[in-house]
mmCIF file of C-alpha atoms in Angstrom:
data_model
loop_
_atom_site.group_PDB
_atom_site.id
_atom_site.type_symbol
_atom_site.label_atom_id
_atom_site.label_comp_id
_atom_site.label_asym_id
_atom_site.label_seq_id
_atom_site.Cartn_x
_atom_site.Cartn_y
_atom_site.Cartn_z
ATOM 1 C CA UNK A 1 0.000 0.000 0.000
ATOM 2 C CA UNK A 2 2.630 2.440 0.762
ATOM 3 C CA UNK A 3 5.075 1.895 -2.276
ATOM 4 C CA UNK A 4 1.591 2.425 -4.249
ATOM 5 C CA UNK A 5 0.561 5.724 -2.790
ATOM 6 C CA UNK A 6 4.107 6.347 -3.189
ATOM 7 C CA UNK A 7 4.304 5.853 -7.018
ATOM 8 C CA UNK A 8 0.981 7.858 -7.642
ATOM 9 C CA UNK A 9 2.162 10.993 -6.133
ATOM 10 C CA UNK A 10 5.729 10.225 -8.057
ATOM 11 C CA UNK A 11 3.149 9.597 -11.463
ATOM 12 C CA UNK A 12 1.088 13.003 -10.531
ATOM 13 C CA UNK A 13 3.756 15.466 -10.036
ATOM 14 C CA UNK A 14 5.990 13.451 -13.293
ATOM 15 C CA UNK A 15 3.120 13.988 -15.484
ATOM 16 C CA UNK A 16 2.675 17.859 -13.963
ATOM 17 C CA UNK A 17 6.195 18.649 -14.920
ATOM 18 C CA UNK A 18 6.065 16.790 -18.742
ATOM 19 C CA UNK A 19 2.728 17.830 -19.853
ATOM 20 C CA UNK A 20 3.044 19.872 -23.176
ATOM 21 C CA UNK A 21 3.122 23.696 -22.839
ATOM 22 C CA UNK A 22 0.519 23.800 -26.036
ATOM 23 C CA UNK A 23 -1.843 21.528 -24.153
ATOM 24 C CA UNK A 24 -2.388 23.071 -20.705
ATOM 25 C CA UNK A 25 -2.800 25.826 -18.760
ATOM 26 C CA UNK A 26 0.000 26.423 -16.128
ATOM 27 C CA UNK A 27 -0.778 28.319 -12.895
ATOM 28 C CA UNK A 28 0.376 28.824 -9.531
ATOM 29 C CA UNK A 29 -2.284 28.860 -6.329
ATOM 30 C CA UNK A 30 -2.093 29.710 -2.751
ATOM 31 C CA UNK A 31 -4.435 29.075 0.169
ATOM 32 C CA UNK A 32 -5.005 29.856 3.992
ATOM 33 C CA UNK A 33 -7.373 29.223 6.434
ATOM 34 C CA UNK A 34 -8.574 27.605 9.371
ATOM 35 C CA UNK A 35 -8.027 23.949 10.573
ATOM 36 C CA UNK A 36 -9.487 21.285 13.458
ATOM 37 C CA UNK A 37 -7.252 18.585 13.948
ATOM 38 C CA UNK A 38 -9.728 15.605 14.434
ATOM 39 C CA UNK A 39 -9.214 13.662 17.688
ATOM 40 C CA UNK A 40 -6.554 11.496 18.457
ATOM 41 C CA UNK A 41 -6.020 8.111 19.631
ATOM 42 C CA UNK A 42 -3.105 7.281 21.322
ATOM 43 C CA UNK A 43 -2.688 3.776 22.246
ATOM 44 C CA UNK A 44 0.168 2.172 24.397
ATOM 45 C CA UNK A 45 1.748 -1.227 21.985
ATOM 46 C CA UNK A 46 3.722 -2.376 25.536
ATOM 47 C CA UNK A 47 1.147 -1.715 28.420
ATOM 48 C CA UNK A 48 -2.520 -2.416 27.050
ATOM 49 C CA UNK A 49 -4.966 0.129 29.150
ATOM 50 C CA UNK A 50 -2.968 3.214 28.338
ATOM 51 C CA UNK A 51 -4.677 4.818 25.709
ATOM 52 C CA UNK A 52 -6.033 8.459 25.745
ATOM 53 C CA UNK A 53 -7.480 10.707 23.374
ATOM 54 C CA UNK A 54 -6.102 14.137 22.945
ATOM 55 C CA UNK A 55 -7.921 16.750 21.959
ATOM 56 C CA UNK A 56 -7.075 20.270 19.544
ATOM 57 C CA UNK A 57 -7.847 23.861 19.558
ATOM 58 C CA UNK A 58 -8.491 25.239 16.131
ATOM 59 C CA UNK A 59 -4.951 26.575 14.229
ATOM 60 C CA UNK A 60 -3.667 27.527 11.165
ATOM 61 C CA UNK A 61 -3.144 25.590 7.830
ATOM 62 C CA UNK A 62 -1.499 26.727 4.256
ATOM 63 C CA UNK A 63 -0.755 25.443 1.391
ATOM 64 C CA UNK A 64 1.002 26.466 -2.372
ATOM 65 C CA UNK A 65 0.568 24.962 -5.345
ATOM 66 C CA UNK A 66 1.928 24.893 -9.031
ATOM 67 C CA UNK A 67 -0.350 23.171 -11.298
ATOM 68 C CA UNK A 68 -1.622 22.907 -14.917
ATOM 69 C CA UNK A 69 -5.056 22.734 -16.233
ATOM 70 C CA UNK A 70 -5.762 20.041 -19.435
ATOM 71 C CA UNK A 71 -9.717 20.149 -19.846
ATOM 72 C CA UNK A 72 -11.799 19.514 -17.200
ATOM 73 C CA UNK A 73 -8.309 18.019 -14.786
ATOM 74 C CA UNK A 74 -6.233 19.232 -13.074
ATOM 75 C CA UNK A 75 -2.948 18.068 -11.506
ATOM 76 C CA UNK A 76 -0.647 20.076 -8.512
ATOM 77 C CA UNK A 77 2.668 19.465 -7.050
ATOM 78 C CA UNK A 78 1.243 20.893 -3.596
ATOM 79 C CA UNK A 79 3.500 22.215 -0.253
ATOM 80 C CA UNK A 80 1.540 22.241 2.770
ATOM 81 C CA UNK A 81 1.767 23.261 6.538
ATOM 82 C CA UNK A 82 -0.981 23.050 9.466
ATOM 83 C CA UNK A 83 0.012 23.863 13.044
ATOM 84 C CA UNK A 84 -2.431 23.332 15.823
ATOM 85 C CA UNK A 85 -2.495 23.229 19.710
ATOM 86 C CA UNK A 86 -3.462 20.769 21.877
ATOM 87 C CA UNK A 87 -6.204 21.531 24.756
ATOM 88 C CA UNK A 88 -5.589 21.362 28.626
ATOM 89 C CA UNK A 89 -6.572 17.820 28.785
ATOM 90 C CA UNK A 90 -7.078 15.527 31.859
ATOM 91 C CA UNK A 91 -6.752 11.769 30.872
ATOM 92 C CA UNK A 92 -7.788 8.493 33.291
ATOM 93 C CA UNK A 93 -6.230 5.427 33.190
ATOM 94 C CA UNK A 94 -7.429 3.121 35.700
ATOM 95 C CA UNK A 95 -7.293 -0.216 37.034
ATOM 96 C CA UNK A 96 -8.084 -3.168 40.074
ATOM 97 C CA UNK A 97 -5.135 -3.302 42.416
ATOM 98 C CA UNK A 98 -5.511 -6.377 45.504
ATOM 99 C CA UNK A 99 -9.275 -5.442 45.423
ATOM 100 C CA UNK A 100 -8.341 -1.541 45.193
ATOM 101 C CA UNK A 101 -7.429 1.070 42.473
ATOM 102 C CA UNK A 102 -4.197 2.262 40.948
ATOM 103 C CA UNK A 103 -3.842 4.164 37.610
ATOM 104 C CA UNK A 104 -2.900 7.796 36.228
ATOM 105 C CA UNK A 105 -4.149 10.830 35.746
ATOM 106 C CA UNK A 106 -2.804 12.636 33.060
ATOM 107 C CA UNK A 107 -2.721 16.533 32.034
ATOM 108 C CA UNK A 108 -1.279 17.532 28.962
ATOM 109 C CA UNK A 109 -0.451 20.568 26.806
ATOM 110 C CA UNK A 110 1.237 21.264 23.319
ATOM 111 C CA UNK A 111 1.784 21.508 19.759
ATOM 112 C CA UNK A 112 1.470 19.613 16.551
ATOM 113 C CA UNK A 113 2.481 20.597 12.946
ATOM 114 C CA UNK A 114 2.448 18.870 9.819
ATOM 115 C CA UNK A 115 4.550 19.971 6.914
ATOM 116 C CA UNK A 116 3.261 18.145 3.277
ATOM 117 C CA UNK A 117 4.232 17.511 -0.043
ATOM 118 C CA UNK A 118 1.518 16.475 -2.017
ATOM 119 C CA UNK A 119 0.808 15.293 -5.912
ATOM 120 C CA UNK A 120 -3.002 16.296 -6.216
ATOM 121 C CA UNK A 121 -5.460 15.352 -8.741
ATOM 122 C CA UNK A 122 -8.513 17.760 -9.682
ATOM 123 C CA UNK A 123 -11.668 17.186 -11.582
ATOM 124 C CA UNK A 124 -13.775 20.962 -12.667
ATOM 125 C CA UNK A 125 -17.306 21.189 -13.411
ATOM 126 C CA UNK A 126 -18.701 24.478 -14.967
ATOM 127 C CA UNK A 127 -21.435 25.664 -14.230
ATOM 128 C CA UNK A 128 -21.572 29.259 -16.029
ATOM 129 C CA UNK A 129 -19.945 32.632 -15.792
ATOM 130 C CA UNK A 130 -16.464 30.528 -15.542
ATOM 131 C CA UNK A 131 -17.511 29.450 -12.048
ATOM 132 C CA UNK A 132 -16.096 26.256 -11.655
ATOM 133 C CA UNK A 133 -16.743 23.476 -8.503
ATOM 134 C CA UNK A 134 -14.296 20.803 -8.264
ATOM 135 C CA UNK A 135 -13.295 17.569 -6.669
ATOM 136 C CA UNK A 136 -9.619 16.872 -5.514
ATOM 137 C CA UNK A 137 -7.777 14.233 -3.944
ATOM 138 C CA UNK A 138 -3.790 13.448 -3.472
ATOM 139 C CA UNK A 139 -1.023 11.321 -1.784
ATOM 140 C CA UNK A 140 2.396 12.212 -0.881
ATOM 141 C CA UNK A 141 4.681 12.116 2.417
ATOM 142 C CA UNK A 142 4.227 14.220 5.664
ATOM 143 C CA UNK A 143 6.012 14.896 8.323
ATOM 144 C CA UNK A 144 4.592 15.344 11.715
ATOM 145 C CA UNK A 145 6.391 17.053 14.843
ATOM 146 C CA UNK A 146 4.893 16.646 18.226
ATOM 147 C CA UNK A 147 5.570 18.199 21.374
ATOM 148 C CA UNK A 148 3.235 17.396 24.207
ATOM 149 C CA UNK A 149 3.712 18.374 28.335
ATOM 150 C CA UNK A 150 2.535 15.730 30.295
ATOM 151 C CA UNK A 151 1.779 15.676 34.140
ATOM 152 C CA UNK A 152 1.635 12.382 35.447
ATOM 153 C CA UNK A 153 -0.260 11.787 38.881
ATOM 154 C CA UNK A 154 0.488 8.091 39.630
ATOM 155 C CA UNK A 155 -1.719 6.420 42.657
ATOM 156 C CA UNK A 156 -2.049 2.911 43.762
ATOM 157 C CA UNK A 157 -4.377 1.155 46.535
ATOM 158 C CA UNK A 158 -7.065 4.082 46.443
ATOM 159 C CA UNK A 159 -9.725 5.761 44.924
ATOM 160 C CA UNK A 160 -9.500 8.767 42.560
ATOM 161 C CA UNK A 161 -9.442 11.449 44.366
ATOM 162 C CA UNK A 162 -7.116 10.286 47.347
ATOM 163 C CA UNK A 163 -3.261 11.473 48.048
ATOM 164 C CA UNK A 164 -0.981 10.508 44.839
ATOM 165 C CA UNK A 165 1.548 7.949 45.420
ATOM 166 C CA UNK A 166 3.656 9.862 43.281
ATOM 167 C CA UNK A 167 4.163 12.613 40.498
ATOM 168 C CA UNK A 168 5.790 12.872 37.134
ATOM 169 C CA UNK A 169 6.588 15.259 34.800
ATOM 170 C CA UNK A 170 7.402 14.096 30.929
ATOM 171 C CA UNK A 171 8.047 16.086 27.521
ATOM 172 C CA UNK A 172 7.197 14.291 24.141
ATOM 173 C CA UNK A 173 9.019 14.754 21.399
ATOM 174 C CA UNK A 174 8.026 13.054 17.604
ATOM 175 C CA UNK A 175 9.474 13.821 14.456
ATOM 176 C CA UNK A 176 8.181 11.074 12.272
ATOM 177 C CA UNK A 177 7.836 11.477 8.390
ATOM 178 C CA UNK A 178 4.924 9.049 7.384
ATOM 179 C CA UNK A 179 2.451 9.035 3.874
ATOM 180 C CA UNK A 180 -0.325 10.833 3.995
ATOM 181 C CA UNK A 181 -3.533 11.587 1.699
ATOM 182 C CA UNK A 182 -6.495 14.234 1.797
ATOM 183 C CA UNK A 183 -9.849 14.523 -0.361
ATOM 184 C CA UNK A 184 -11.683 17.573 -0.858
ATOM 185 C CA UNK A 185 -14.402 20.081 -2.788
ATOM 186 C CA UNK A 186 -14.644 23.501 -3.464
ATOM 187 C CA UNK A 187 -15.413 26.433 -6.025
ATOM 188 C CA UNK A 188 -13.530 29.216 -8.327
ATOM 189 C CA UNK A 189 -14.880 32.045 -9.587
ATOM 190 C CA UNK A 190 -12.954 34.526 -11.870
ATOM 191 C CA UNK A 191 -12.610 37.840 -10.435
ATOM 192 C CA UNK A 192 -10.430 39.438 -13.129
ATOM 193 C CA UNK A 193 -8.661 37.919 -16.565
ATOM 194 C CA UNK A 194 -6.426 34.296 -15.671
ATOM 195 C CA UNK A 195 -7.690 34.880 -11.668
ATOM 196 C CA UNK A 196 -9.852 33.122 -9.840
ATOM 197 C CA UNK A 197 -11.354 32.904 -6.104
ATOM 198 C CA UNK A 198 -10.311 29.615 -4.876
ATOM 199 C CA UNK A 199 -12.153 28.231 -1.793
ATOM 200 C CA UNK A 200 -12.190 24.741 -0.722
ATOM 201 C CA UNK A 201 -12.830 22.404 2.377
ATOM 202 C CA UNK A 202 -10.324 19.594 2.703
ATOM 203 C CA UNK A 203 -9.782 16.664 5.032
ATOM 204 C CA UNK A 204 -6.317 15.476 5.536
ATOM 205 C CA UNK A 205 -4.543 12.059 7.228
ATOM 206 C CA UNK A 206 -1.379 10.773 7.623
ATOM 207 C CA UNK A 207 -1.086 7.057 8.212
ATOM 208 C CA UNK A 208 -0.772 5.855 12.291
ATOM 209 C CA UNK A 209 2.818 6.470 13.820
ATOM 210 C CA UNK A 210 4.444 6.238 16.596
ATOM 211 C CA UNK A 211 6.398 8.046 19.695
ATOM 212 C CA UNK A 212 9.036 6.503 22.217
ATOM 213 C CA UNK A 213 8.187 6.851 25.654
ATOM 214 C CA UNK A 214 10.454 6.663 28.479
ATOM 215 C CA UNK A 215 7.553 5.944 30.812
ATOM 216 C CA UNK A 216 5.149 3.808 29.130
ATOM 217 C CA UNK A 217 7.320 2.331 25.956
ATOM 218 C CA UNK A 218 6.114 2.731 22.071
ATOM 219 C CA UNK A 219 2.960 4.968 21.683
ATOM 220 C CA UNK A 220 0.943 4.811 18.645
ATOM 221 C CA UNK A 221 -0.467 7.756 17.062
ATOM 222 C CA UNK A 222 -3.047 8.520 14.467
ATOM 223 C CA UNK A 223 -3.402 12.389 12.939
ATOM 224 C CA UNK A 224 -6.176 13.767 10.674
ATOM 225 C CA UNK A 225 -7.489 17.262 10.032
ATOM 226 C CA UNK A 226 -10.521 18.762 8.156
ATOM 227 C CA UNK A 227 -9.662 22.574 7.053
ATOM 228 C CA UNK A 228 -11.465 25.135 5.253
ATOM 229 C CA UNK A 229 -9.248 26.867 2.912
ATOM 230 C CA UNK A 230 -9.501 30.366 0.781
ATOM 231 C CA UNK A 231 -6.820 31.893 -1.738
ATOM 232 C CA UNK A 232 -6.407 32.721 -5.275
ATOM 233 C CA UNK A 233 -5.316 30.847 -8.228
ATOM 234 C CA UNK A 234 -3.478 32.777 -11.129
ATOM 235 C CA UNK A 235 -2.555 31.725 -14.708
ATOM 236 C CA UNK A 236 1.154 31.974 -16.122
#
């Protein structure tokens, strides 16, 4: 699966570069806008019962393009960034101890970015006026870099809510470069000769990874984003 999404985006951004000057457009496009990182899961692969779900503010995403235009397709060799926060969480793993409790409680604060390169695909439709909607998907590589505080309250023998047996505090640290893929819709509308208003929604995923852990061993990740993206797209 991975050496094929591999060779499409190889295929898209090839047949970008070679298509004939006489039989396609050429233009460049950028975008910016807003992004929600979907949750994620993170699940311990050492110690099952250590899996959380972290949770994002709203950040920034942006991409640039260079593309051509044959027809009704279009194809993009696409660079792409999306940074977003992660919210004050508090996490609860739990557990039976000798007919007690034990467990963690977790808070946690951060970052994550993505940086992309993509090889996109587009289909246009017209529908009058040179308004165009389209439909757009791609593959390529991503690389995602995650920092994430984490306050560990560790208790054993009582209830949540008694004294802590003891306290940690950990820093996560990921810089793993793993395929990704994203779908998407959206419209352009001229606004002046070889111009156009380009806005789109997209959805974007990278395939599971993982972080080392000092405390709890291998951690496995999963990332996705939905975005809603506005910018112009001009003719050369």
């Amino acid at each position: 699966m991975k050496k094929t999404l591999s060779l499409i985006a190889v295929l898209a951004i090839t047949g970008l570069v070679n298509t004939p000057a006489q039989a396609a457009t050429r233009y460049v496009s950028g975008l910016a806008g807003v992004s929600w990182f979907n949750d994620s899961d993170i699940e311990s692969a050492s110690q099952p019962g250590y899996n959380n779900t972290v949770k994002f503010d709203a950040g920034f995403t942006g991409v640039a393009a260079i593309g051509c235009k044959n027809g009704n397709t279009r194809l993009e060799a696409e660079l792409g960034y999306q940074r977003n926060s992660i919210k004050s969480n508090v996490f609860y793993a739990t557990g039976g101890l000798d007919g007690g409790y034990y467990g963690d409680i977790y808070s946690g604060s951060g970052k994550a970015s993505i940086y992309s390169l993509m090889g996109n695909a587009f289909y246009d439709i017209p529908v009058g006026r040179g308004v165009e909607v389209y439909g757009m998907a791609g593959v390529g590589a991503a690389q995602v870099n995650v920092n994430v505080d984490v306050n560990v309250d560790q208790y054993e023998g009582t209830p949540i809510g008694s004294p802590y047996a003891s306290y940690f505090y950990n820093t996560y640290k990921a810089h793993e470069t793993t395929f990704a893929y994203q779908f998407g819709a959206g419209v352009a509308i001229p606004i002046s000769k070889g111009v156009k208003l380009d806005a789109r929604y997209r959805y974007f995923a990278v395939t599971p990874f993982t972080i080392d852990t000092s405390l709890y061993g291998p951690m496995n990740v999963n990332a996705s984003s939905s975005s809603v993206l506005l910018g112009l797209r001009v003719d050369l």
